[in-house]
mmCIF file of C-alpha atoms in Angstrom:
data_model
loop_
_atom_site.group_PDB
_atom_site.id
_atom_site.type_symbol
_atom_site.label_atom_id
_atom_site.label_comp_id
_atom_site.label_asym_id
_atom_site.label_seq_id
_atom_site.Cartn_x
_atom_site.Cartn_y
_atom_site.Cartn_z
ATOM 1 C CA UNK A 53 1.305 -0.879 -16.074
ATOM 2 C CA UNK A 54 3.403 -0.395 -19.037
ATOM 3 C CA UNK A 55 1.191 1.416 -21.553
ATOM 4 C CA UNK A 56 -0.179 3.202 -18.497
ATOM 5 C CA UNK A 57 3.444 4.468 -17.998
ATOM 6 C CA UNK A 58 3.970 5.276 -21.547
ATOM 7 C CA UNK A 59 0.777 7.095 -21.606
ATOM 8 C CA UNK A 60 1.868 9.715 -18.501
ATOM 9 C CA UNK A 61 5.347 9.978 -20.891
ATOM 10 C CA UNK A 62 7.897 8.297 -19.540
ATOM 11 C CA UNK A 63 10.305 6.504 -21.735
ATOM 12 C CA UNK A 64 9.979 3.275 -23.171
ATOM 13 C CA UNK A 65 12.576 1.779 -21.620
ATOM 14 C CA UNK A 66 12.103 3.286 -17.916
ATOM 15 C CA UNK A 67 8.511 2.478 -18.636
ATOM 16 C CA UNK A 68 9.240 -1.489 -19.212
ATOM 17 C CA UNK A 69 11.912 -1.388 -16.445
ATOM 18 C CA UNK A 70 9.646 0.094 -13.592
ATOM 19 C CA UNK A 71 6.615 -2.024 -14.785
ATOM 20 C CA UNK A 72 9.001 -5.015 -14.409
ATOM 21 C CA UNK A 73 10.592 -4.419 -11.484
ATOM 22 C CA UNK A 74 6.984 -2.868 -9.408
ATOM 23 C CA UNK A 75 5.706 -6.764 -10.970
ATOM 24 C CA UNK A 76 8.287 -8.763 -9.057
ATOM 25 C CA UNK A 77 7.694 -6.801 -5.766
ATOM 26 C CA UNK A 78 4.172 -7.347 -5.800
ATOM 27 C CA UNK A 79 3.977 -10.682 -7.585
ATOM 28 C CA UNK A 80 6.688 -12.040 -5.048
ATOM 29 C CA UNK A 81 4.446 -10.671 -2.057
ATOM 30 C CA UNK A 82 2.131 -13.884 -2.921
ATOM 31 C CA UNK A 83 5.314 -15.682 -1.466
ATOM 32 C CA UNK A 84 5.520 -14.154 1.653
ATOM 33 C CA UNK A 85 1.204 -14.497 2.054
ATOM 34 C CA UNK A 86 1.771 -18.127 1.636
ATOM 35 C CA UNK A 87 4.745 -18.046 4.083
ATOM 36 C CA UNK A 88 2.802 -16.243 6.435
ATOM 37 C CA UNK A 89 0.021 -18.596 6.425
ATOM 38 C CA UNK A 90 1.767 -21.567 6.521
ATOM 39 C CA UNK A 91 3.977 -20.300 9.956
ATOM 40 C CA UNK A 92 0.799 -18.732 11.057
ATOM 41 C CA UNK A 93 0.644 -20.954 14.382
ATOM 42 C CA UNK A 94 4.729 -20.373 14.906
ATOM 43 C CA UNK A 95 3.586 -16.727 14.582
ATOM 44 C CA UNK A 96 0.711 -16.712 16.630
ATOM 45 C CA UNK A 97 2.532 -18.424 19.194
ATOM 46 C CA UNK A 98 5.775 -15.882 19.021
ATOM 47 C CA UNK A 99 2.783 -13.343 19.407
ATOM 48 C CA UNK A 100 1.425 -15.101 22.462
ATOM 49 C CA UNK A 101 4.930 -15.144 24.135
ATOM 50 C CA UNK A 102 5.021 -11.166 23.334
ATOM 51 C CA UNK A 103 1.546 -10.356 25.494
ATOM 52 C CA UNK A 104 -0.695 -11.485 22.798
ATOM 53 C CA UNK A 105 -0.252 -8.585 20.491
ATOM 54 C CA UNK A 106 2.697 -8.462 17.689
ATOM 55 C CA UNK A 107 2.006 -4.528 17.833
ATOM 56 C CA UNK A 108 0.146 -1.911 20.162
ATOM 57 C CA UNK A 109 -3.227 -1.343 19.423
ATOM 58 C CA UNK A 110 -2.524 2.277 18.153
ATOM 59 C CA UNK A 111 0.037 1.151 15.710
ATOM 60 C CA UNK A 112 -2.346 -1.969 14.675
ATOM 61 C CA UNK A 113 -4.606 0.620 13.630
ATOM 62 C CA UNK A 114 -2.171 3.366 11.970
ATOM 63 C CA UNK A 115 -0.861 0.426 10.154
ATOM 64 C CA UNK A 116 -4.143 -1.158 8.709
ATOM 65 C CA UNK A 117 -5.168 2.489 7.814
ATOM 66 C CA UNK A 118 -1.749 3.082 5.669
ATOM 67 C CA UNK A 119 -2.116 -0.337 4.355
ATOM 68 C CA UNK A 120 -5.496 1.100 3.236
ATOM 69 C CA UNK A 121 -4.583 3.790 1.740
ATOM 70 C CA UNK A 122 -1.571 2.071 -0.508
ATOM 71 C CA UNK A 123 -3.943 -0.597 -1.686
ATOM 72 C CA UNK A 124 -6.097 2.346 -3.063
ATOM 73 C CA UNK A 125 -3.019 3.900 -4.951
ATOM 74 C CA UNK A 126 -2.027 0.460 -6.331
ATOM 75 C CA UNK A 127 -5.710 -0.833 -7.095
ATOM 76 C CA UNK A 128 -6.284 2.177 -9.118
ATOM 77 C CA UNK A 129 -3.643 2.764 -10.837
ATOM 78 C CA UNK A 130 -2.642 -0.958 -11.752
ATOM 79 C CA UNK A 131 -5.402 -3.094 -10.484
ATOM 80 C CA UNK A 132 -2.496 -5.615 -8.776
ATOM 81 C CA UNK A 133 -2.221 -5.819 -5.291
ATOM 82 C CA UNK A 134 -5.288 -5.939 -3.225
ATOM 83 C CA UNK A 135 -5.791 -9.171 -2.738
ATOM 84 C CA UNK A 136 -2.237 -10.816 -2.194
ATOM 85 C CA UNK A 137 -0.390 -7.598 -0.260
ATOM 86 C CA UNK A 138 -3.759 -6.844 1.616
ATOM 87 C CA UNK A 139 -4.020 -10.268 2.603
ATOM 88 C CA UNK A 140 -0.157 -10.251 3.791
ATOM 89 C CA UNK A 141 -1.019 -7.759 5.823
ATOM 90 C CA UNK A 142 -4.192 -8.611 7.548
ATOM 91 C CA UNK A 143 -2.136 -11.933 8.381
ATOM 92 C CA UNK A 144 0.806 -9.968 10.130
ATOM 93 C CA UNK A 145 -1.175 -7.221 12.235
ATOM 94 C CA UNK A 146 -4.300 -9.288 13.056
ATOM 95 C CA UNK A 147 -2.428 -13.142 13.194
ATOM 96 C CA UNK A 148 -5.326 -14.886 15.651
ATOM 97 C CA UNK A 149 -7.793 -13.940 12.727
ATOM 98 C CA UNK A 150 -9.143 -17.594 10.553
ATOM 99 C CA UNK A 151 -8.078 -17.803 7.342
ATOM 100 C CA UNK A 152 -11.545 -17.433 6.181
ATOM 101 C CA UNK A 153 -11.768 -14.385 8.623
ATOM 102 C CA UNK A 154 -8.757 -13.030 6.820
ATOM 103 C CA UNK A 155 -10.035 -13.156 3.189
ATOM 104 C CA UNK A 156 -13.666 -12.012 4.526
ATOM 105 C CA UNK A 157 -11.861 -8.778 5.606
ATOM 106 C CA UNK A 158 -10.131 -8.868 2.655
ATOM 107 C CA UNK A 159 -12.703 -9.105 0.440
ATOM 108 C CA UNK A 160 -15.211 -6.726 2.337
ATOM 109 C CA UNK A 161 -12.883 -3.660 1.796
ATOM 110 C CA UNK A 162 -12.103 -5.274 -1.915
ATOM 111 C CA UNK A 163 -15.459 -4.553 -3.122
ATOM 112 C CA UNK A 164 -16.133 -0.965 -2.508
ATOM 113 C CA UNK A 165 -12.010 -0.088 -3.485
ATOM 114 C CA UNK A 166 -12.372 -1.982 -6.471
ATOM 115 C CA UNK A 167 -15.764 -0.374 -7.495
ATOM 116 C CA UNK A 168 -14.758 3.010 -6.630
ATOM 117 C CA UNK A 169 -11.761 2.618 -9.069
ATOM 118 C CA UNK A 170 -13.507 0.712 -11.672
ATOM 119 C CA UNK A 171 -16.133 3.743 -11.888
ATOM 120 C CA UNK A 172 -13.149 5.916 -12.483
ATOM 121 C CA UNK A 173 -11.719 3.718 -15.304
ATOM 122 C CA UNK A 174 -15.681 3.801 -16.314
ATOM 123 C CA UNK A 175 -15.983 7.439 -16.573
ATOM 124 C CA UNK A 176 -12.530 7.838 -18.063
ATOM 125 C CA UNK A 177 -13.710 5.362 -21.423
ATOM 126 C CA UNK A 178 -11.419 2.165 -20.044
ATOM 127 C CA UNK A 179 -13.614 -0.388 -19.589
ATOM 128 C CA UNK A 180 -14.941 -3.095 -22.326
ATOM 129 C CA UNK A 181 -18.446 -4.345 -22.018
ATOM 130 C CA UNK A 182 -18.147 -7.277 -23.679
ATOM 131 C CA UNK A 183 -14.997 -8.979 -21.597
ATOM 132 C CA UNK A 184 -16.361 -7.369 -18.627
ATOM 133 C CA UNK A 185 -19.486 -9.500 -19.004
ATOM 134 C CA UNK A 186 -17.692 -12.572 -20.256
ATOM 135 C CA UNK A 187 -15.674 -12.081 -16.742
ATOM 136 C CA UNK A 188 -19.345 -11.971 -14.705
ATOM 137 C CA UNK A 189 -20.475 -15.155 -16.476
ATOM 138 C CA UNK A 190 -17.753 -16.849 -15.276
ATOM 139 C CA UNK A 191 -17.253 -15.685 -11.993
ATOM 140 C CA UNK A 192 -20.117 -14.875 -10.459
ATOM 141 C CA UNK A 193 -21.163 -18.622 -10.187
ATOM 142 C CA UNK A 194 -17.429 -19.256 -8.656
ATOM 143 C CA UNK A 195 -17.835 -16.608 -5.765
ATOM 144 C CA UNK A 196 -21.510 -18.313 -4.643
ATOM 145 C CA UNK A 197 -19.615 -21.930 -4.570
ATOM 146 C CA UNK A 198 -16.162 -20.388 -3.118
ATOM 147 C CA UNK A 199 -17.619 -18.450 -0.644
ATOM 148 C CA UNK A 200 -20.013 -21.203 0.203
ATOM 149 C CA UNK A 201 -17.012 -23.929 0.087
ATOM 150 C CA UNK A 202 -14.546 -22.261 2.573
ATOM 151 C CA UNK A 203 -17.433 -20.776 5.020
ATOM 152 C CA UNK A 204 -17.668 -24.663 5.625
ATOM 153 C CA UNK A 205 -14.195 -25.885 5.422
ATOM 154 C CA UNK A 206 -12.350 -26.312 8.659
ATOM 155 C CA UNK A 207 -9.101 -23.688 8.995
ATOM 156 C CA UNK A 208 -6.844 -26.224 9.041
ATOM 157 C CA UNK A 209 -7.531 -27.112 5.631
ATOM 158 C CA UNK A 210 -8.184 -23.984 4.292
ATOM 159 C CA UNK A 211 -5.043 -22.407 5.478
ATOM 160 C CA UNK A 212 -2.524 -24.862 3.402
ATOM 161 C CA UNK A 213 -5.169 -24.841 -0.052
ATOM 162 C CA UNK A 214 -4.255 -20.893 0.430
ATOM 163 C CA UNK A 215 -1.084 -20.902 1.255
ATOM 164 C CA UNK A 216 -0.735 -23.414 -2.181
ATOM 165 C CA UNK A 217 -2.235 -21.525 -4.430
ATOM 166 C CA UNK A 218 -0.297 -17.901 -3.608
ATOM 167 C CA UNK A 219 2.942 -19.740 -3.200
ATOM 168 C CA UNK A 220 2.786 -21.210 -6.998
ATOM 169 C CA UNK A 221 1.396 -18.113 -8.213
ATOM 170 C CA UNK A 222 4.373 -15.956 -6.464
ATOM 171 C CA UNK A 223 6.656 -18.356 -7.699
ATOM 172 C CA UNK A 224 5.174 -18.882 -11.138
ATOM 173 C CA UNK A 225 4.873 -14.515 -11.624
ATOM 174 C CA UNK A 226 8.733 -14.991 -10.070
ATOM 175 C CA UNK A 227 10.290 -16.708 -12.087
ATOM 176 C CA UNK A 228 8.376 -16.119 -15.807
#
């Protein structure tokens, strides 16, 4: 975020300030995704006792569609975000949704935002071949055996590996 800062002008220092400050915001909403999942049947329940719905339909969907269009904004312009504030949010407005439901969703609108936005970076000269393909070597294998791993794995043990995993990153990107 930095250099993209410098790059649109701004100061050095406000440049290194906001890129620090916009990381701890996002890299502490990896916290609250693990919090969420790990309360996820106190808040389902707390939903239940509310009529089964945390919010009204209408604002469900107003919500998911400006969730939408901030993960576009932040995708593109800093690739952070997506996964860990998207996920936070699928977990608060749709809380009866599996955890592999969750990332599914997540995922599904991942691909198209993040290939829409890596074309732009494409067209604009920002991309490099050769890590990009050191990236698909590795990953592409992981995806097949991840996605193949938790479509099997009951939600009860999904749920606390994924809650894990984004609590020490949040806390990790928190503290360091």
């Amino acid at each position: 975020m930095t250099p993209l800062l410098l790059l649109f002008g701004f100061p050095p220092h406000i440049a290194v300030g906001t890129d620090l400050l916009y990381a701890s915001l996002t890299n502490v909403m990896l916290i609250l995704t693990s919090l969420v999942l790990i309360f996820k049947k106190q808040l389902i329940a707390w939903v239940g006792k509310r009529g089964g719905s945390l919010f009204t339909q209408r604002s469900t969907t107003t919500y998911t569609l400006v969730i939408g269009i901030i993960m576009g904004a932040l995708v593109t312009l800093s690739s952070v975000g997506a996964g860990a504030i998207c996920t936070a949010a699928l977990l608060v407005l749709y809380p009866t949704f599996s955890s592999v439901r969750v990332v599914g969703t997540d995922l599904a609108h991942a691909v198209p935002l993040t290939l829409i936005g890596g074309l732009g970076h494409l067209m604009l000269g920002n991309v490099d071949f050769v890590l990009l393909g050191a990236l698909l070597v590795g990953s592409i294998p992981a995806i097949h055996l991840g996605t193949h791993s938790a479509a099997r794995m009951p939600d009860q043990w999904l749920r606390p590996m994924l809650a894990s995993a984004l609590l020490g990153l949040g806390i990790k990107y928190a503290l360091f």
